[in-house]
mmCIF file with all atom_site columns, C-alpha atoms in Angstrom:
data_model
loop_
_atom_site.group_PDB
_atom_site.id
_atom_site.type_symbol
_atom_site.label_atom_id
_atom_site.label_alt_id
_atom_site.label_comp_id
_atom_site.label_asym_id
_atom_site.label_entity_id
_atom_site.label_seq_id
_atom_site.pdbx_PDB_ins_code
_atom_site.Cartn_x
_atom_site.Cartn_y
_atom_site.Cartn_z
_atom_site.occupancy
_atom_site.B_iso_or_equiv
_atom_site.pdbx_formal_charge
_atom_site.auth_seq_id
_atom_site.auth_comp_id
_atom_site.auth_asym_id
_atom_site.auth_atom_id
_atom_site.pdbx_PDB_model_num
ATOM 1   C CA . MET A 1 1   ? 83.850 -22.103 -107.920 1.00 0.00 ? 1   MET A CA 1
ATOM 2   C CA . SER A 1 2   ? 80.599 -21.998 -105.795 1.00 0.00 ? 2   SER A CA 1
ATOM 3   C CA . LYS A 1 3   ? 80.379 -22.492 -102.315 1.00 0.00 ? 3   LYS A CA 1
ATOM 4   C CA . THR A 1 4   ? 78.370 -24.926 -100.558 1.00 0.00 ? 4   THR A CA 1
ATOM 5   C CA . VAL A 1 5   ? 75.647 -23.203 -98.300  1.00 0.00 ? 5   VAL A CA 1
ATOM 6   C CA . ARG A 1 6   ? 74.382 -25.031 -95.351  1.00 0.00 ? 6   ARG A CA 1
ATOM 7   C CA . TYR A 1 7   ? 70.793 -24.651 -94.342  1.00 0.00 ? 7   TYR A CA 1
ATOM 8   C CA . GLN A 1 8   ? 70.150 -23.333 -90.629  1.00 0.00 ? 8   GLN A CA 1
ATOM 9   C CA . LYS A 1 9   ? 67.249 -23.904 -88.898  1.00 0.00 ? 9   LYS A CA 1
ATOM 10  C CA . ASP A 1 10  ? 65.899 -20.108 -88.060  1.00 0.00 ? 10  ASP A CA 1
ATOM 11  C CA . LEU A 1 11  ? 66.293 -19.641 -91.950  1.00 0.00 ? 11  LEU A CA 1
ATOM 12  C CA . PRO A 1 12  ? 62.481 -19.782 -92.474  1.00 0.00 ? 12  PRO A CA 1
ATOM 13  C CA . LYS A 1 13  ? 61.189 -17.421 -89.214  1.00 0.00 ? 13  LYS A CA 1
ATOM 14  C CA . LYS A 1 14  ? 64.355 -14.923 -90.967  1.00 0.00 ? 14  LYS A CA 1
ATOM 15  C CA . MET A 1 15  ? 62.707 -15.513 -94.214  1.00 0.00 ? 15  MET A CA 1
ATOM 16  C CA . TYR A 1 16  ? 58.896 -14.751 -93.324  1.00 0.00 ? 16  TYR A CA 1
ATOM 17  C CA . SER A 1 17  ? 59.811 -11.718 -90.568  1.00 0.00 ? 17  SER A CA 1
ATOM 18  C CA . PHE A 1 18  ? 61.413 -9.967  -93.752  1.00 0.00 ? 18  PHE A CA 1
ATOM 19  C CA . PHE A 1 19  ? 58.452 -10.669 -95.862  1.00 0.00 ? 19  PHE A CA 1
ATOM 20  C CA . VAL A 1 20  ? 56.009 -9.473  -93.205  1.00 0.00 ? 20  VAL A CA 1
ATOM 21  C CA . THR A 1 21  ? 58.100 -6.593  -92.200  1.00 0.00 ? 21  THR A CA 1
ATOM 22  C CA . TYR A 1 22  ? 59.161 -5.222  -95.779  1.00 0.00 ? 22  TYR A CA 1
ATOM 23  C CA . GLN A 1 23  ? 58.382 -1.388  -95.544  1.00 0.00 ? 23  GLN A CA 1
ATOM 24  C CA . ALA A 1 24  ? 58.735 0.372   -99.113  1.00 0.00 ? 24  ALA A CA 1
ATOM 25  C CA . THR A 1 25  ? 55.683 1.572   -100.582 1.00 0.00 ? 25  THR A CA 1
ATOM 26  C CA . ASP A 1 26  ? 57.262 1.533   -104.436 1.00 0.00 ? 26  ASP A CA 1
ATOM 27  C CA . SER A 1 27  ? 58.062 -2.190  -104.979 1.00 0.00 ? 27  SER A CA 1
ATOM 28  C CA . ILE A 1 28  ? 57.194 -5.336  -102.709 1.00 0.00 ? 28  ILE A CA 1
ATOM 29  C CA . PRO A 1 29  ? 59.717 -8.110  -100.746 1.00 0.00 ? 29  PRO A CA 1
ATOM 30  C CA . SER A 1 30  ? 60.879 -10.868 -102.930 1.00 0.00 ? 30  SER A CA 1
ATOM 31  C CA . PHE A 1 31  ? 62.701 -13.855 -102.554 1.00 0.00 ? 31  PHE A CA 1
ATOM 32  C CA . VAL A 1 32  ? 65.693 -11.909 -104.777 1.00 0.00 ? 32  VAL A CA 1
ATOM 33  C CA . LYS A 1 33  ? 66.113 -9.307  -101.939 1.00 0.00 ? 33  LYS A CA 1
ATOM 34  C CA . PHE A 1 34  ? 65.922 -11.660 -99.192  1.00 0.00 ? 34  PHE A CA 1
ATOM 35  C CA . ALA A 1 35  ? 68.562 -13.916 -100.804 1.00 0.00 ? 35  ALA A CA 1
ATOM 36  C CA . GLU A 1 36  ? 70.725 -10.923 -101.017 1.00 0.00 ? 36  GLU A CA 1
ATOM 37  C CA . LYS A 1 37  ? 70.354 -9.767  -97.337  1.00 0.00 ? 37  LYS A CA 1
ATOM 38  C CA . ALA A 1 38  ? 71.121 -12.982 -96.005  1.00 0.00 ? 38  ALA A CA 1
ATOM 39  C CA . GLY A 1 39  ? 74.057 -13.815 -98.239  1.00 0.00 ? 39  GLY A CA 1
ATOM 40  C CA . LEU A 1 40  ? 72.594 -16.160 -100.184 1.00 0.00 ? 40  LEU A CA 1
ATOM 41  C CA . THR A 1 41  ? 71.024 -16.852 -103.812 1.00 0.00 ? 41  THR A CA 1
ATOM 42  C CA . VAL A 1 42  ? 67.271 -17.605 -105.185 1.00 0.00 ? 42  VAL A CA 1
ATOM 43  C CA . SER A 1 43  ? 69.176 -20.494 -106.414 1.00 0.00 ? 43  SER A CA 1
ATOM 44  C CA . ASP A 1 44  ? 70.060 -21.791 -102.201 1.00 0.00 ? 44  ASP A CA 1
ATOM 45  C CA . LEU A 1 45  ? 66.469 -20.664 -101.355 1.00 0.00 ? 45  LEU A CA 1
ATOM 46  C CA . GLU A 1 46  ? 65.178 -23.066 -103.961 1.00 0.00 ? 46  GLU A CA 1
ATOM 47  C CA . GLY A 1 47  ? 66.829 -25.300 -102.708 1.00 0.00 ? 47  GLY A CA 1
ATOM 48  C CA . PHE A 1 48  ? 66.345 -25.093 -99.021  1.00 0.00 ? 48  PHE A CA 1
ATOM 49  C CA . ARG A 1 49  ? 62.524 -25.912 -99.867  1.00 0.00 ? 49  ARG A CA 1
ATOM 50  C CA . SER A 1 50  ? 63.460 -29.681 -99.441  1.00 0.00 ? 50  SER A CA 1
ATOM 51  C CA . HIS A 1 51  ? 63.231 -28.716 -95.956  1.00 0.00 ? 51  HIS A CA 1
ATOM 52  C CA . ARG A 1 52  ? 59.380 -29.137 -94.883  1.00 0.00 ? 52  ARG A CA 1
ATOM 53  C CA . SER A 1 53  ? 59.669 -26.008 -92.457  1.00 0.00 ? 53  SER A CA 1
ATOM 54  C CA . PHE A 1 54  ? 61.112 -23.835 -94.651  1.00 0.00 ? 54  PHE A CA 1
ATOM 55  C CA . ASP A 1 55  ? 58.958 -24.398 -97.583  1.00 0.00 ? 55  ASP A CA 1
ATOM 56  C CA . LYS A 1 56  ? 56.120 -23.790 -95.776  1.00 0.00 ? 56  LYS A CA 1
ATOM 57  C CA . ALA A 1 57  ? 57.587 -20.180 -94.718  1.00 0.00 ? 57  ALA A CA 1
ATOM 58  C CA . TYR A 1 58  ? 58.170 -20.193 -98.308  1.00 0.00 ? 58  TYR A CA 1
ATOM 59  C CA . VAL A 1 59  ? 54.677 -20.585 -99.544  1.00 0.00 ? 59  VAL A CA 1
ATOM 60  C CA . ALA A 1 60  ? 53.453 -18.231 -96.609  1.00 0.00 ? 60  ALA A CA 1
ATOM 61  C CA . CYS A 1 61  ? 56.114 -15.459 -98.492  1.00 0.00 ? 61  CYS A CA 1
ATOM 62  C CA . CYS A 1 62  ? 54.497 -16.231 -101.804 1.00 0.00 ? 62  CYS A CA 1
ATOM 63  C CA . GLN A 1 63  ? 50.820 -15.603 -100.284 1.00 0.00 ? 63  GLN A CA 1
ATOM 64  C CA . ILE A 1 64  ? 52.117 -11.800 -98.713  1.00 0.00 ? 64  ILE A CA 1
ATOM 65  C CA . GLN A 1 65  ? 53.573 -11.279 -102.008 1.00 0.00 ? 65  GLN A CA 1
ATOM 66  C CA . ARG A 1 66  ? 50.336 -11.983 -104.125 1.00 0.00 ? 66  ARG A CA 1
ATOM 67  C CA . ASP A 1 67  ? 48.676 -9.999  -101.540 1.00 0.00 ? 67  ASP A CA 1
ATOM 68  C CA . ILE A 1 68  ? 50.270 -6.974  -101.595 1.00 0.00 ? 68  ILE A CA 1
ATOM 69  C CA . LEU A 1 69  ? 50.133 -6.979  -105.439 1.00 0.00 ? 69  LEU A CA 1
ATOM 70  C CA . THR A 1 70  ? 46.449 -7.281  -105.312 1.00 0.00 ? 70  THR A CA 1
ATOM 71  C CA . ASP A 1 71  ? 46.386 -4.619  -102.893 1.00 0.00 ? 71  ASP A CA 1
ATOM 72  C CA . ARG A 1 72  ? 48.819 -1.933  -104.761 1.00 0.00 ? 72  ARG A CA 1
ATOM 73  C CA . ALA A 1 73  ? 46.874 -3.019  -107.993 1.00 0.00 ? 73  ALA A CA 1
ATOM 74  C CA . LEU A 1 74  ? 43.439 -2.193  -106.929 1.00 0.00 ? 74  LEU A CA 1
ATOM 75  C CA . THR A 1 75  ? 44.770 0.921   -105.190 1.00 0.00 ? 75  THR A CA 1
ATOM 76  C CA . ARG A 1 76  ? 46.627 2.052   -108.600 1.00 0.00 ? 76  ARG A CA 1
ATOM 77  C CA . LYS A 1 77  ? 49.932 2.452   -106.848 1.00 0.00 ? 77  LYS A CA 1
ATOM 78  C CA . PHE A 1 78  ? 51.143 -0.760  -109.439 1.00 0.00 ? 78  PHE A CA 1
ATOM 79  C CA . ASP A 1 79  ? 50.119 -1.257  -112.743 1.00 0.00 ? 79  ASP A CA 1
ATOM 80  C CA . PRO A 1 80  ? 46.749 -3.367  -112.227 1.00 0.00 ? 80  PRO A CA 1
ATOM 81  C CA . SER A 1 81  ? 47.578 -4.739  -115.737 1.00 0.00 ? 81  SER A CA 1
ATOM 82  C CA . PHE A 1 82  ? 51.400 -5.750  -115.130 1.00 0.00 ? 82  PHE A CA 1
ATOM 83  C CA . VAL A 1 83  ? 50.175 -6.870  -111.644 1.00 0.00 ? 83  VAL A CA 1
ATOM 84  C CA . LYS A 1 84  ? 47.378 -9.438  -112.945 1.00 0.00 ? 84  LYS A CA 1
ATOM 85  C CA . PHE A 1 85  ? 50.481 -10.526 -115.493 1.00 0.00 ? 85  PHE A CA 1
ATOM 86  C CA . LEU A 1 86  ? 52.738 -11.439 -112.861 1.00 0.00 ? 86  LEU A CA 1
ATOM 87  C CA . LEU A 1 87  ? 50.240 -13.323 -110.942 1.00 0.00 ? 87  LEU A CA 1
ATOM 88  C CA . SER A 1 88  ? 49.042 -15.249 -114.103 1.00 0.00 ? 88  SER A CA 1
ATOM 89  C CA . GLU A 1 89  ? 52.851 -15.935 -114.618 1.00 0.00 ? 89  GLU A CA 1
ATOM 90  C CA . ASP A 1 90  ? 53.338 -17.114 -110.903 1.00 0.00 ? 90  ASP A CA 1
ATOM 91  C CA . LEU A 1 91  ? 50.087 -19.300 -110.918 1.00 0.00 ? 91  LEU A CA 1
ATOM 92  C CA . GLU A 1 92  ? 51.236 -20.717 -114.535 1.00 0.00 ? 92  GLU A CA 1
ATOM 93  C CA . ASN A 1 93  ? 54.927 -21.369 -113.039 1.00 0.00 ? 93  ASN A CA 1
ATOM 94  C CA . ALA A 1 94  ? 53.009 -23.261 -109.806 1.00 0.00 ? 94  ALA A CA 1
ATOM 95  C CA . GLY A 1 95  ? 51.507 -25.602 -111.368 1.00 0.00 ? 95  GLY A CA 1
ATOM 96  C CA . LYS A 1 96  ? 54.299 -26.687 -113.413 1.00 0.00 ? 96  LYS A CA 1
ATOM 97  C CA . SER A 1 97  ? 55.846 -27.034 -110.236 1.00 0.00 ? 97  SER A CA 1
ATOM 98  C CA . ASP A 1 98  ? 53.245 -28.342 -107.748 1.00 0.00 ? 98  ASP A CA 1
ATOM 99  C CA . GLY A 1 99  ? 50.460 -28.478 -109.592 1.00 0.00 ? 99  GLY A CA 1
ATOM 100 C CA . ASP A 1 100 ? 47.989 -30.132 -106.946 1.00 0.00 ? 100 ASP A CA 1
ATOM 101 C CA . ASN A 1 101 ? 49.083 -27.264 -105.037 1.00 0.00 ? 101 ASN A CA 1
ATOM 102 C CA . ALA A 1 102 ? 48.858 -24.388 -107.479 1.00 0.00 ? 102 ALA A CA 1
ATOM 103 C CA . LEU A 1 103 ? 46.320 -21.389 -106.235 1.00 0.00 ? 103 LEU A CA 1
ATOM 104 C CA . SER A 1 104 ? 43.723 -19.784 -108.323 1.00 0.00 ? 104 SER A CA 1
ATOM 105 C CA . VAL A 1 105 ? 43.822 -16.033 -108.411 1.00 0.00 ? 105 VAL A CA 1
ATOM 106 C CA . THR A 1 106 ? 41.810 -13.585 -110.776 1.00 0.00 ? 106 THR A CA 1
ATOM 107 C CA . VAL A 1 107 ? 42.407 -10.502 -110.780 1.00 0.00 ? 107 VAL A CA 1
ATOM 108 C CA . GLU A 1 108 ? 40.209 -7.649  -112.527 1.00 0.00 ? 108 GLU A CA 1
ATOM 109 C CA . VAL A 1 109 ? 41.268 -4.849  -114.353 1.00 0.00 ? 109 VAL A CA 1
ATOM 110 C CA . LEU A 1 110 ? 38.465 -1.798  -113.723 1.00 0.00 ? 110 LEU A CA 1
ATOM 111 C CA . PRO A 1 111 ? 38.601 1.549   -116.018 1.00 0.00 ? 111 PRO A CA 1
#
């Protein structure tokens, strides 16, 4: 039986802080990592998007993820082709759920 998790007003700030201060150089901040740290599930986080302040923080965290992925691909710390795949999948999924707010990102893989 799953437990019901209540939304907490400070959750958007905690999540944004997690993404901004994440330090590992061999990975990126993720909603899975944040949810685990907060004792939540990703499904809990997705459900909290109905709260305007949480949704704004969620979108900001998505942008942080994309920025880190792009930076690491450009410096070849991460495989640029795989990053391009991840970003295109992310944008494709965003278009399915909220087409009006979908972002366009182009990542060019240079030899």
